[in-house]
Amino acid sequence: IQLDFFSYMNIPQLFLLILTLIFFVSALYLYFLMQKELLTPLYRLVEKMHMIGQGNLEPQIDCRSHLQEIGMVDKTLDNMIVELNEQKMISYEQTIEKQKAQLQYLSSQLKPHFYLNGLKTLNALAANNETKRIQAIVMRLSYHMRYILQMEKDLVLLKDEIAYVNNYTELQKEMTDRPLSVVWNVDEELYDRMVPTLCLQTFVENSFKYAKVGNALAELVVRITIVELETEDGKFLSISIMDNGDGYPEEILKEINKKETENSPGVGINNLKRRCRILYGDKIEYDFYNDGGAVSDLFLPERQ
């Protein structure tokens, strides 16, 4: 009997064999297709996200796929990396700007004439053996210096800023013959609110340096009013500092009401505005004008 392939295989069996081969080839094709278009891109996406999580914002990983969903995820990750890099640059710029503002303000505060006046006063008191007054001035000067050197603190408690201004006022009374007083109108419930460092001292010192009250014996009075305001944009701390002097000169007034610059007149005020801009962004508001003396208004948004 002559035997051949068809002696063992009938038509249905042959059909099943062909169908099995097609299924096997299709399975292999689907496996490699899934490996190429799904599994490998997913592994690469996971690796890319892991690198981003480790701080590497420039991962050189190709996650391209013909699947629309994976392509969208990869594109979203790339957009996120671009955004993170931009935010990183903004953060660096803000840090540098903050450090420059702190250094400039520190240099503007550490003026030698103030401490020379303090030393002259101490020398005169020592000649008269006024030990208690010497001790009081030394303690006030050390408190003054310690507070200035804490410029790494962006914000301080309002009560600490008030204490610093009062300390400065007493120092000026001891070191000069000029009558000076600061009148406070502050709700005690606001004492624990956070405010920028030296936000009150800047204006009190400016008043003492530049305000003219007619004659040397006339008392310079600085009035500071601090209240909380409720607005549609949230709570604001309204700070108003005014003195009884001749007011801001017109050229200074025009300058400090503009956007702050580094080398413009009123550098102390402009420096404070720059620091407030870093802390509060565009929510910070200010207004400087004359009304029976120099008036400085700051509106600080609430910070948690």
GROMACS .gro file of C-alpha atoms in nm:
model
  304
    1ILE     CA    1   0.000   0.000   0.000
    2GLN     CA    2   0.149   0.329  -0.102
    3LEU     CA    3   0.168   0.564   0.196
    4ASP     CA    4   0.191   0.942   0.173
    5PHE     CA    5   0.097   1.247   0.377
    6PHE     CA    6  -0.268   1.238   0.280
    7SER     CA    7  -0.288   0.874   0.386
    8TYR     CA    8  -0.253   0.992   0.746
    9MET     CA    9  -0.431   1.332   0.724
   10ASN     CA   10  -0.784   1.387   0.613
   11ILE     CA   11  -0.923   1.728   0.518
   12PRO     CA   12  -1.049   1.828   0.867
   13GLN     CA   13  -0.720   1.733   1.028
   14LEU     CA   14  -0.525   1.928   0.768
   15PHE     CA   15  -0.746   2.230   0.830
   16LEU     CA   16  -0.682   2.208   1.206
   17LEU     CA   17  -0.307   2.183   1.146
   18ILE     CA   18  -0.305   2.491   0.927
   19LEU     CA   19  -0.523   2.675   1.178
   20THR     CA   20  -0.283   2.581   1.459
   21LEU     CA   21   0.016   2.707   1.262
   22ILE     CA   22  -0.164   3.035   1.187
   23PHE     CA   23  -0.255   3.073   1.554
   24PHE     CA   24   0.104   3.005   1.664
   25VAL     CA   25   0.249   3.254   1.415
   26SER     CA   26  -0.016   3.512   1.513
   27ALA     CA   27   0.061   3.461   1.882
   28LEU     CA   28   0.432   3.518   1.819
   29TYR     CA   29   0.353   3.829   1.615
   30LEU     CA   30   0.119   3.965   1.882
   31TYR     CA   31   0.377   3.896   2.153
   32PHE     CA   32   0.652   4.086   1.972
   33LEU     CA   33   0.408   4.361   1.876
   34MET     CA   34   0.292   4.399   2.238
   35GLN     CA   35   0.654   4.389   2.354
   36LYS     CA   36   0.748   4.666   2.113
   37GLU     CA   37   0.441   4.891   2.136
   38LEU     CA   38   0.328   4.837   2.496
   39LEU     CA   39   0.563   4.664   2.739
   40THR     CA   40   0.892   4.828   2.636
   41PRO     CA   41   0.744   5.184   2.626
   42LEU     CA   42   0.580   5.119   2.965
   43TYR     CA   43   0.910   5.002   3.115
   44ARG     CA   44   1.077   5.313   2.971
   45LEU     CA   45   0.801   5.537   3.108
   46VAL     CA   46   0.847   5.386   3.454
   47GLU     CA   47   1.224   5.435   3.428
   48LYS     CA   48   1.171   5.794   3.312
   49MET     CA   49   0.940   5.871   3.605
   50HIS     CA   50   1.188   5.711   3.844
   51MET     CA   51   1.468   5.933   3.711
   52ILE     CA   52   1.246   6.240   3.747
   53GLY     CA   53   1.171   6.134   4.103
   54GLN     CA   54   1.547   6.113   4.167
   55GLY     CA   55   1.587   6.474   4.051
   56ASN     CA   56   1.713   6.410   3.699
   57LEU     CA   57   1.510   6.654   3.489
   58GLU     CA   58   1.680   6.566   3.161
   59PRO     CA   59   1.625   6.191   3.117
   60GLN     CA   60   1.734   6.077   2.770
   61ILE     CA   61   1.480   5.795   2.731
   62ASP     CA   62   1.281   5.732   2.414
   63CYS     CA   63   0.926   5.619   2.501
   64ARG     CA   64   0.770   5.652   2.158
   65SER     CA   65   0.485   5.419   2.073
   66HIS     CA   66   0.205   5.395   1.817
   67LEU     CA   67  -0.042   5.365   2.103
   68GLN     CA   68  -0.205   5.705   2.151
   69GLU     CA   69  -0.239   5.672   2.529
   70ILE     CA   70   0.132   5.601   2.585
   71GLY     CA   71   0.223   5.884   2.350
   72MET     CA   72   0.003   6.120   2.553
   73VAL     CA   73   0.162   6.010   2.881
   74ASP     CA   74   0.512   6.055   2.735
   75LYS     CA   75   0.424   6.400   2.601
   76THR     CA   76   0.274   6.497   2.937
   77LEU     CA   77   0.593   6.387   3.113
   78ASP     CA   78   0.803   6.594   2.871
   79ASN     CA   79   0.583   6.898   2.933
   80MET     CA   80   0.610   6.841   3.306
   81ILE     CA   81   0.991   6.827   3.279
   82VAL     CA   82   0.992   7.157   3.089
   83GLU     CA   83   0.766   7.313   3.351
   84LEU     CA   84   0.979   7.179   3.637
   85ASN     CA   85   1.293   7.320   3.478
   86GLU     CA   86   1.125   7.658   3.438
   87GLN     CA   87   1.008   7.652   3.800
   88LYS     CA   88   1.356   7.550   3.907
   89MET     CA   89   1.504   7.851   3.726
   90ILE     CA   90   1.241   8.079   3.881
   91SER     CA   91   1.324   7.937   4.224
   92TYR     CA   92   1.697   7.995   4.167
   93GLU     CA   93   1.631   8.351   4.051
   94GLN     CA   94   1.409   8.421   4.352
   95THR     CA   95   1.673   8.279   4.587
   96ILE     CA   96   1.942   8.497   4.431
   97GLU     CA   97   1.713   8.800   4.437
   98LYS     CA   98   1.629   8.731   4.801
   99GLN     CA   99   1.997   8.701   4.894
  100LYS     CA  100   2.079   9.024   4.710
  101ALA     CA  101   1.793   9.202   4.886
  102GLN     CA  102   1.906   9.072   5.224
  103LEU     CA  103   2.268   9.171   5.166
  104GLN     CA  104   2.173   9.516   5.041
  105TYR     CA  105   1.941   9.571   5.333
  106LEU     CA  106   2.202   9.446   5.577
  107SER     CA  107   2.465   9.679   5.433
  108SER     CA  108   2.219   9.970   5.445
  109GLN     CA  109   2.142   9.897   5.811
  110LEU     CA  110   2.501   9.848   5.925
  111LYS     CA  111   2.592  10.213   5.879
  112PRO     CA  112   2.892  10.310   6.088
  113HIS     CA  113   2.764  10.653   6.198
  114PHE     CA  114   2.483  10.495   6.403
  115TYR     CA  115   2.725  10.279   6.600
  116LEU     CA  116   2.983  10.560   6.621
  117ASN     CA  117   2.716  10.777   6.780
  118GLY     CA  118   2.648  10.494   7.021
  119LEU     CA  119   3.017  10.469   7.113
  120LYS     CA  120   3.043  10.846   7.160
  121THR     CA  121   2.742  10.834   7.391
  122LEU     CA  122   2.894  10.549   7.588
  123ASN     CA  123   3.223  10.737   7.614
  124ALA     CA  124   3.046  11.048   7.748
  125LEU     CA  125   2.850  10.843   7.999
  126ALA     CA  126   3.165  10.661   8.111
  127ALA     CA  127   3.331  10.997   8.177
  128ASN     CA  128   3.040  11.081   8.409
  129ASN     CA  129   3.039  10.735   8.570
  130GLU     CA  130   2.677  10.672   8.464
  131THR     CA  131   2.707  10.295   8.486
  132LYS     CA  132   2.339  10.205   8.470
  133ARG     CA  133   2.279  10.409   8.155
  134ILE     CA  134   2.588  10.253   7.996
  135GLN     CA  135   2.456   9.905   8.072
  136ALA     CA  136   2.114   9.995   7.930
  137ILE     CA  137   2.261  10.133   7.605
  138VAL     CA  138   2.495   9.836   7.562
  139MET     CA  139   2.201   9.597   7.600
  140ARG     CA  140   1.991   9.797   7.350
  141LEU     CA  141   2.277   9.811   7.099
  142SER     CA  142   2.334   9.435   7.126
  143TYR     CA  143   1.960   9.370   7.079
  144HIS     CA  144   1.961   9.605   6.778
  145MET     CA  145   2.257   9.425   6.617
  146ARG     CA  146   2.123   9.077   6.691
  147TYR     CA  147   1.789   9.158   6.531
  148ILE     CA  148   1.952   9.296   6.214
  149LEU     CA  149   2.173   8.990   6.180
  150GLN     CA  150   1.871   8.758   6.170
  151MET     CA  151   1.807   8.855   5.808
  152GLU     CA  152   1.791   8.487   5.710
  153LYS     CA  153   1.439   8.503   5.857
  154ASP     CA  154   1.201   8.627   5.592
  155LEU     CA  155   0.918   8.675   5.838
  156VAL     CA  156   0.900   8.759   6.207
  157LEU     CA  157   0.620   8.796   6.456
  158LEU     CA  158   0.460   9.139   6.456
  159LYS     CA  159   0.522   9.171   6.830
  160ASP     CA  160   0.897   9.116   6.771
  161GLU     CA  161   0.906   9.387   6.505
  162ILE     CA  162   0.721   9.623   6.742
  163ALA     CA  163   0.972   9.546   7.020
  164TYR     CA  164   1.261   9.618   6.782
  165VAL     CA  165   1.114   9.956   6.680
  166ASN     CA  166   1.064  10.049   7.045
  167ASN     CA  167   1.423   9.950   7.120
  168TYR     CA  168   1.546  10.166   6.829
  169THR     CA  169   1.337  10.459   6.952
  170GLU     CA  170   1.486  10.438   7.301
  171LEU     CA  171   1.837  10.418   7.152
  172GLN     CA  172   1.781  10.733   6.951
  173LYS     CA  173   1.654  10.912   7.260
  174GLU     CA  174   1.970  10.814   7.446
  175MET     CA  175   2.212  10.901   7.165
  176THR     CA  176   2.056  11.226   7.042
  177ASP     CA  177   1.882  11.523   7.195
  178ARG     CA  178   1.598  11.510   6.945
  179PRO     CA  179   1.254  11.442   7.099
  180LEU     CA  180   1.102  11.133   6.943
  181SER     CA  181   0.798  10.920   7.015
  182VAL     CA  182   0.616  10.636   6.841
  183VAL     CA  183   0.242  10.607   6.894
  184TRP     CA  184   0.097  10.259   6.837
  185ASN     CA  185  -0.257  10.167   6.735
  186VAL     CA  186  -0.244   9.788   6.704
  187ASP     CA  187  -0.493   9.524   6.809
  188GLU     CA  188  -0.318   9.275   7.039
  189GLU     CA  189  -0.486   8.989   6.851
  190LEU     CA  190  -0.254   9.069   6.558
  191TYR     CA  191   0.068   9.038   6.760
  192ASP     CA  192   0.124   8.679   6.645
  193ARG     CA  193   0.082   8.759   6.275
  194MET     CA  194   0.390   8.715   6.057
  195VAL     CA  195   0.533   9.023   5.883
  196PRO     CA  196   0.850   9.086   5.676
  197THR     CA  197   1.159   9.161   5.882
  198LEU     CA  198   1.217   9.536   5.932
  199CYS     CA  199   0.890   9.630   5.761
  200LEU     CA  200   0.817   9.889   6.032
  201GLN     CA  201   1.172   9.989   6.120
  202THR     CA  202   1.245  10.105   5.764
  203PHE     CA  203   0.986  10.382   5.779
  204VAL     CA  204   1.051  10.482   6.142
  205GLU     CA  205   1.421  10.519   6.065
  206ASN     CA  206   1.347  10.719   5.750
  207SER     CA  207   1.126  10.952   5.952
  208PHE     CA  208   1.395  11.002   6.212
  209LYS     CA  209   1.662  11.071   5.951
  210TYR     CA  210   1.475  11.293   5.707
  211ALA     CA  211   1.158  11.432   5.866
  212LYS     CA  212   1.178  11.802   5.948
  213VAL     CA  213   0.945  11.932   6.217
  214GLY     CA  214   1.035  12.301   6.213
  215ASN     CA  215   1.300  12.327   6.485
  216ALA     CA  216   1.533  12.097   6.676
  217LEU     CA  217   1.322  12.111   6.993
  218ALA     CA  218   0.996  12.007   6.825
  219GLU     CA  219   0.899  11.647   6.889
  220LEU     CA  220   0.894  11.404   6.599
  221VAL     CA  221   0.586  11.184   6.633
  222VAL     CA  222   0.550  10.866   6.430
  223ARG     CA  223   0.205  10.704   6.434
  224ILE     CA  224   0.173  10.338   6.338
  225THR     CA  225  -0.170  10.186   6.279
  226ILE     CA  226  -0.211   9.815   6.200
  227VAL     CA  227  -0.550   9.658   6.133
  228GLU     CA  228  -0.683   9.348   5.959
  229LEU     CA  229  -0.894   9.389   5.648
  230GLU     CA  230  -1.140   9.138   5.498
  231THR     CA  231  -1.155   9.150   5.118
  232GLU     CA  232  -1.276   8.931   4.833
  233ASP     CA  233  -0.916   8.816   4.788
  234GLY     CA  234  -0.880   8.713   5.153
  235LYS     CA  235  -0.743   8.876   5.467
  236PHE     CA  236  -0.489   9.157   5.449
  237LEU     CA  237  -0.280   9.325   5.715
  238SER     CA  238  -0.304   9.700   5.664
  239ILE     CA  239   0.002   9.886   5.798
  240SER     CA  240   0.005  10.266   5.798
  241ILE     CA  241   0.307  10.467   5.918
  242MET     CA  242   0.287  10.846   5.923
  243ASP     CA  243   0.493  11.123   6.083
  244ASN     CA  244   0.437  11.491   6.156
  245GLY     CA  245   0.724  11.613   5.938
  246ASP     CA  246   0.728  11.796   5.606
  247GLY     CA  247   0.653  11.479   5.407
  248TYR     CA  248   0.836  11.302   5.128
  249PRO     CA  249   1.018  11.521   4.873
  250GLU     CA  250   0.834  11.503   4.540
  251GLU     CA  251   1.121  11.334   4.354
  252ILE     CA  252   1.149  11.063   4.623
  253LEU     CA  253   0.771  11.018   4.633
  254LYS     CA  254   0.758  10.969   4.258
  255GLU     CA  255   1.042  10.721   4.270
  256ILE     CA  256   0.921  10.496   4.553
  257ASN     CA  257   0.571  10.467   4.406
  258LYS     CA  258   0.720  10.312   4.093
  259LYS     CA  259   0.838   9.955   4.056
  260GLU     CA  260   1.133   9.894   4.285
  261THR     CA  261   1.488   9.920   4.145
  262GLU     CA  262   1.826   9.852   4.303
  263ASN     CA  263   1.999  10.191   4.280
  264SER     CA  264   1.713  10.436   4.299
  265PRO     CA  265   1.654  10.693   4.573
  266GLY     CA  266   1.485  10.561   4.886
  267VAL     CA  267   1.692  10.243   4.856
  268GLY     CA  268   1.575  10.113   5.196
  269ILE     CA  269   1.208  10.136   5.095
  270ASN     CA  270   1.276   9.989   4.751
  271ASN     CA  271   1.467   9.704   4.909
  272LEU     CA  272   1.176   9.631   5.141
  273LYS     CA  273   0.940   9.634   4.844
  274ARG     CA  274   1.161   9.385   4.660
  275ARG     CA  275   1.164   9.150   4.958
  276CYS     CA  276   0.786   9.179   4.995
  277ARG     CA  277   0.747   9.105   4.623
  278ILE     CA  278   0.945   8.782   4.669
  279LEU     CA  279   0.733   8.682   4.969
  280TYR     CA  280   0.386   8.779   4.844
  281GLY     CA  281   0.416   8.809   4.465
  282ASP     CA  282   0.172   9.047   4.298
  283LYS     CA  283  -0.063   9.040   4.598
  284ILE     CA  284   0.149   9.297   4.783
  285GLU     CA  285   0.013   9.651   4.765
  286TYR     CA  286   0.169   9.978   4.881
  287ASP     CA  287   0.104  10.349   4.863
  288PHE     CA  288   0.323  10.645   4.959
  289TYR     CA  289   0.192  10.999   4.982
  290ASN     CA  290   0.195  11.317   5.192
  291ASP     CA  291  -0.087  11.415   5.427
  292GLY     CA  292   0.037  11.646   5.702
  293GLY     CA  293   0.361  11.446   5.688
  294ALA     CA  294   0.499  11.138   5.514
  295VAL     CA  295   0.247  10.851   5.495
  296SER     CA  296   0.345  10.495   5.403
  297ASP     CA  297   0.079  10.229   5.357
  298LEU     CA  298   0.149   9.857   5.314
  299PHE     CA  299  -0.115   9.590   5.249
  300LEU     CA  300   0.020   9.244   5.323
  301PRO     CA  301  -0.183   8.932   5.235
  302GLU     CA  302  -0.222   8.675   5.510
  303ARG     CA  303   0.039   8.399   5.512
  304GLN     CA  304  -0.025   8.070   5.692
   0.00000   0.00000   0.00000
